[in-house]
């Protein structure tokens, strides 16, 4: 968890916000070449751009099996990103549940965060790895 | 150059953390209880509007909560600690000159940042914390910490300000706000000083700001003089720099076998308190509050827990003070017909050790406090040199019949893989 609390990510986004420039952050995987100096390779750095605004969710449902997304998978959500078309988002349904859909299908003002990755652990996901 | 400070204060922080993962509660009255059967330690605006006071005991309000649809949570300190740390990291990326004052309040020294418009700056920081992390804050900016704190209080209470108030110009607009602030709301004016000031005809922050400084010193000592200066925008309380202190310290143990012997429990609590207090001293912090909890086995019928929330008259890191208070509180509630399974000690609501000398609390018995610090330093030094537990408080040794096990708790959305929030595929 220490990696997650590292300050680099937080500095990157808030610095751009506070200079008043528009925030140009792109969803998806960062350029692996940018991580060349990171020895050993860190999954946290690869998957979590902004530790301060990243949360993990557990995926529930079987309707996306054909896309390779399964019940029990872990979604990585970054609240610092502004979602764009064809990206995936987590949003709050008035019915009282978080839902994962394409940006176009979400109610804009209820969007909670942008999905940056989905992890599919084979077998039981690790418990209590704190 | 004139100093400028900002206070970033989270609005009913614990409630806001719960709402982050339960957005449907946005307009519902919500309270967070200090522990499962404790008292309200954080209240949403809707709960305040219903007249639920801070510290409302749950057992007295259970019916009331039901009638008014109030949603009550048990404190999820791991979650609050995590969100608090995210906010601290974000603020520290603005400037390293940060003082984390408590779990939900931080001061920033903005003097060297060349910000033109503090109101706009505050709006951006507020939006950034709300969007990126997910909790609302109030921000006050002014030329001293005391004024910054008053400004953030006003910002919180006045919706039209949209969470930000900058009192950076001396003059009528600042006076207008100070005139609305009762003297008892000023940082450092406690219940002891309020009547004294009222007797002098000092009712508002503006009155105190305009008071003869020599009179403030006669009345309240150097503390009063400092308060007067601070209200006039002259900094007397510089930033208390600390290296990312912890916001709460928790130590828990499961008994080797369930027990109803008070001496076993007392010993466990003493030992947990000693370890928590030592961790507190390493952080150079003092605790204002502590919670001690005893539980029976959750997996057996008739699960029960007793919990006591203790407020220290003077913030402390003294093992002896903490232990004796916790044990005394607990002995009053202890039921010797129950088999207890585990004990937990939580220290929270910290202030920096050095904060005491600046006399923020008005009630500090300094000679006693220095004696206590010297005693604790000696204890820590011996234990550091000769190994943990070389010197112990007597109560710690009463029984050793308990050993470590993992803690059981309610959902920890951000700190346990098996308790993540769930999202449904559509």
PDB file of C-alpha atoms in Angstrom, chain A residues 1 5 7 10-11 13-15 17-18 51-64 69 74-75 79-80 90-93 96-101 105 112 126-130, chain B residues 19-24 78 82-83 85-86 89-90 92-94 121 124-125 127-135 244 406-407 412-426:
ATOM      1  CA  UNK A   1       0.000   0.000   0.000  1.00  0.00           C
ATOM      2  CA  UNK A   5       0.504   6.604  -1.044  1.00  0.00           C
ATOM      3  CA  UNK A   7       3.124  11.574  -3.578  1.00  0.00           C
ATOM      4  CA  UNK A  10      -0.960  13.571  -6.461  1.00  0.00           C
ATOM      5  CA  UNK A  11       1.591  16.221  -7.315  1.00  0.00           C
ATOM      6  CA  UNK A  13      -2.544  16.308 -11.183  1.00  0.00           C
ATOM      7  CA  UNK A  14      -2.934  18.959  -8.590  1.00  0.00           C
ATOM      8  CA  UNK A  15      -0.026  20.961  -9.942  1.00  0.00           C
ATOM      9  CA  UNK A  17      -4.982  22.109 -11.732  1.00  0.00           C
ATOM     10  CA  UNK A  18      -3.560  24.855  -9.617  1.00  0.00           C
ATOM     11  CA  UNK A  51      -2.893   7.327  -6.110  1.00  0.00           C
ATOM     12  CA  UNK A  52      -4.768  10.079  -4.266  1.00  0.00           C
ATOM     13  CA  UNK A  53      -7.824   9.820  -6.500  1.00  0.00           C
ATOM     14  CA  UNK A  54      -7.803   6.106  -7.309  1.00  0.00           C
ATOM     15  CA  UNK A  55     -10.245   3.645  -5.759  1.00  0.00           C
ATOM     16  CA  UNK A  56     -10.837  -0.059  -6.364  1.00  0.00           C
ATOM     17  CA  UNK A  57     -14.239  -1.655  -6.938  1.00  0.00           C
ATOM     18  CA  UNK A  58     -15.335  -5.292  -7.082  1.00  0.00           C
ATOM     19  CA  UNK A  59     -17.249  -6.126 -10.245  1.00  0.00           C
ATOM     20  CA  UNK A  60     -20.582  -7.939  -9.895  1.00  0.00           C
ATOM     21  CA  UNK A  61     -22.531  -9.528 -12.756  1.00  0.00           C
ATOM     22  CA  UNK A  62     -21.990 -11.961 -15.633  1.00  0.00           C
ATOM     23  CA  UNK A  63     -23.299  -9.992 -18.607  1.00  0.00           C
ATOM     24  CA  UNK A  64     -19.841  -9.034 -19.903  1.00  0.00           C
ATOM     25  CA  UNK A  69     -14.946  -9.182 -17.856  1.00  0.00           C
ATOM     26  CA  UNK A  74     -11.395  -5.636  -9.789  1.00  0.00           C
ATOM     27  CA  UNK A  75     -12.048  -2.300 -11.491  1.00  0.00           C
ATOM     28  CA  UNK A  79     -11.694  10.246 -10.161  1.00  0.00           C
ATOM     29  CA  UNK A  80      -9.156  12.767 -11.469  1.00  0.00           C
ATOM     30  CA  UNK A  90     -18.653   3.956 -12.706  1.00  0.00           C
ATOM     31  CA  UNK A  91     -21.798   5.924 -11.963  1.00  0.00           C
ATOM     32  CA  UNK A  92     -24.456   5.995  -9.319  1.00  0.00           C
ATOM     33  CA  UNK A  93     -27.873   4.741 -10.368  1.00  0.00           C
ATOM     34  CA  UNK A  96     -29.174   2.645  -5.291  1.00  0.00           C
ATOM     35  CA  UNK A  97     -26.318   0.830  -6.976  1.00  0.00           C
ATOM     36  CA  UNK A  98     -23.034   1.635  -8.630  1.00  0.00           C
ATOM     37  CA  UNK A  99     -23.108   0.662 -12.312  1.00  0.00           C
ATOM     38  CA  UNK A 100     -20.308   0.159 -14.813  1.00  0.00           C
ATOM     39  CA  UNK A 101     -21.102   1.199 -18.392  1.00  0.00           C
ATOM     40  CA  UNK A 105     -24.894   5.335 -21.214  1.00  0.00           C
ATOM     41  CA  UNK A 112     -18.314   8.690  -9.878  1.00  0.00           C
ATOM     42  CA  UNK A 126      -5.840 -12.221  -2.445  1.00  0.00           C
ATOM     43  CA  UNK A 127      -7.476 -11.481   0.861  1.00  0.00           C
ATOM     44  CA  UNK A 128      -6.247  -9.005   3.380  1.00  0.00           C
ATOM     45  CA  UNK A 129      -3.034  -8.083   1.558  1.00  0.00           C
ATOM     46  CA  UNK A 130      -2.565  -4.944   3.456  1.00  0.00           C
TER      47      UNK A 130
ATOM     48  CA  UNK B  19     -21.375   9.201   1.764  1.00  0.00           C
ATOM     49  CA  UNK B  20     -18.592   8.837  -0.772  1.00  0.00           C
ATOM     50  CA  UNK B  21     -19.510   5.172  -1.105  1.00  0.00           C
ATOM     51  CA  UNK B  22     -23.213   5.646  -0.368  1.00  0.00           C
ATOM     52  CA  UNK B  23     -24.209   8.538  -2.635  1.00  0.00           C
ATOM     53  CA  UNK B  24     -27.906   7.874  -2.004  1.00  0.00           C
ATOM     54  CA  UNK B  78      -9.466   2.967   8.615  1.00  0.00           C
ATOM     55  CA  UNK B  82      -7.159   6.770   4.304  1.00  0.00           C
ATOM     56  CA  UNK B  83      -9.257   9.634   2.942  1.00  0.00           C
ATOM     57  CA  UNK B  85      -4.147  10.948   4.031  1.00  0.00           C
ATOM     58  CA  UNK B  86      -5.237  11.491   0.432  1.00  0.00           C
ATOM     59  CA  UNK B  89      -0.999  14.424   0.113  1.00  0.00           C
ATOM     60  CA  UNK B  90      -2.942  16.640  -2.253  1.00  0.00           C
ATOM     61  CA  UNK B  92       1.273  18.857   0.433  1.00  0.00           C
ATOM     62  CA  UNK B  93       1.624  18.910  -3.354  1.00  0.00           C
ATOM     63  CA  UNK B  94       0.525  22.565  -3.313  1.00  0.00           C
ATOM     64  CA  UNK B 121      -7.431  29.759  -5.484  1.00  0.00           C
ATOM     65  CA  UNK B 124      -9.954  25.520  -7.248  1.00  0.00           C
ATOM     66  CA  UNK B 125      -8.558  23.644  -4.246  1.00  0.00           C
ATOM     67  CA  UNK B 127     -13.199  21.637  -6.342  1.00  0.00           C
ATOM     68  CA  UNK B 128     -10.056  19.553  -6.669  1.00  0.00           C
ATOM     69  CA  UNK B 129     -10.621  17.801  -3.319  1.00  0.00           C
ATOM     70  CA  UNK B 130     -14.326  17.335  -4.042  1.00  0.00           C
ATOM     71  CA  UNK B 131     -13.808  15.911  -7.533  1.00  0.00           C
ATOM     72  CA  UNK B 132     -10.598  13.947  -7.156  1.00  0.00           C
ATOM     73  CA  UNK B 133     -11.009  12.586  -3.657  1.00  0.00           C
ATOM     74  CA  UNK B 134     -14.726  13.017  -3.128  1.00  0.00           C
ATOM     75  CA  UNK B 135     -15.328  14.987   0.077  1.00  0.00           C
ATOM     76  CA  UNK B 244       2.890  13.418   8.139  1.00  0.00           C
ATOM     77  CA  UNK B 406      -6.466  -9.912  13.581  1.00  0.00           C
ATOM     78  CA  UNK B 407      -9.054  -7.227  14.148  1.00  0.00           C
ATOM     79  CA  UNK B 412     -13.161  -1.020   4.835  1.00  0.00           C
ATOM     80  CA  UNK B 413     -13.728   0.108   1.265  1.00  0.00           C
ATOM     81  CA  UNK B 414     -10.174   1.263   0.645  1.00  0.00           C
ATOM     82  CA  UNK B 415      -8.013  -0.934   2.820  1.00  0.00           C
ATOM     83  CA  UNK B 416      -9.152  -4.532   2.405  1.00  0.00           C
ATOM     84  CA  UNK B 417      -9.481  -6.436  -0.887  1.00  0.00           C
ATOM     85  CA  UNK B 418     -12.386  -8.438   0.464  1.00  0.00           C
ATOM     86  CA  UNK B 419     -14.414  -5.363   1.408  1.00  0.00           C
ATOM     87  CA  UNK B 420     -14.251  -3.277  -1.781  1.00  0.00           C
ATOM     88  CA  UNK B 421     -17.347  -1.351  -2.884  1.00  0.00           C
ATOM     89  CA  UNK B 422     -19.287  -3.264  -5.544  1.00  0.00           C
ATOM     90  CA  UNK B 423     -20.198  -2.141  -9.047  1.00  0.00           C
ATOM     91  CA  UNK B 424     -22.752  -3.907 -11.249  1.00  0.00           C
ATOM     92  CA  UNK B 425     -22.206  -4.551 -14.946  1.00  0.00           C
ATOM     93  CA  UNK B 426     -25.047  -3.188 -17.053  1.00  0.00           C
TER      94      UNK B 426
END
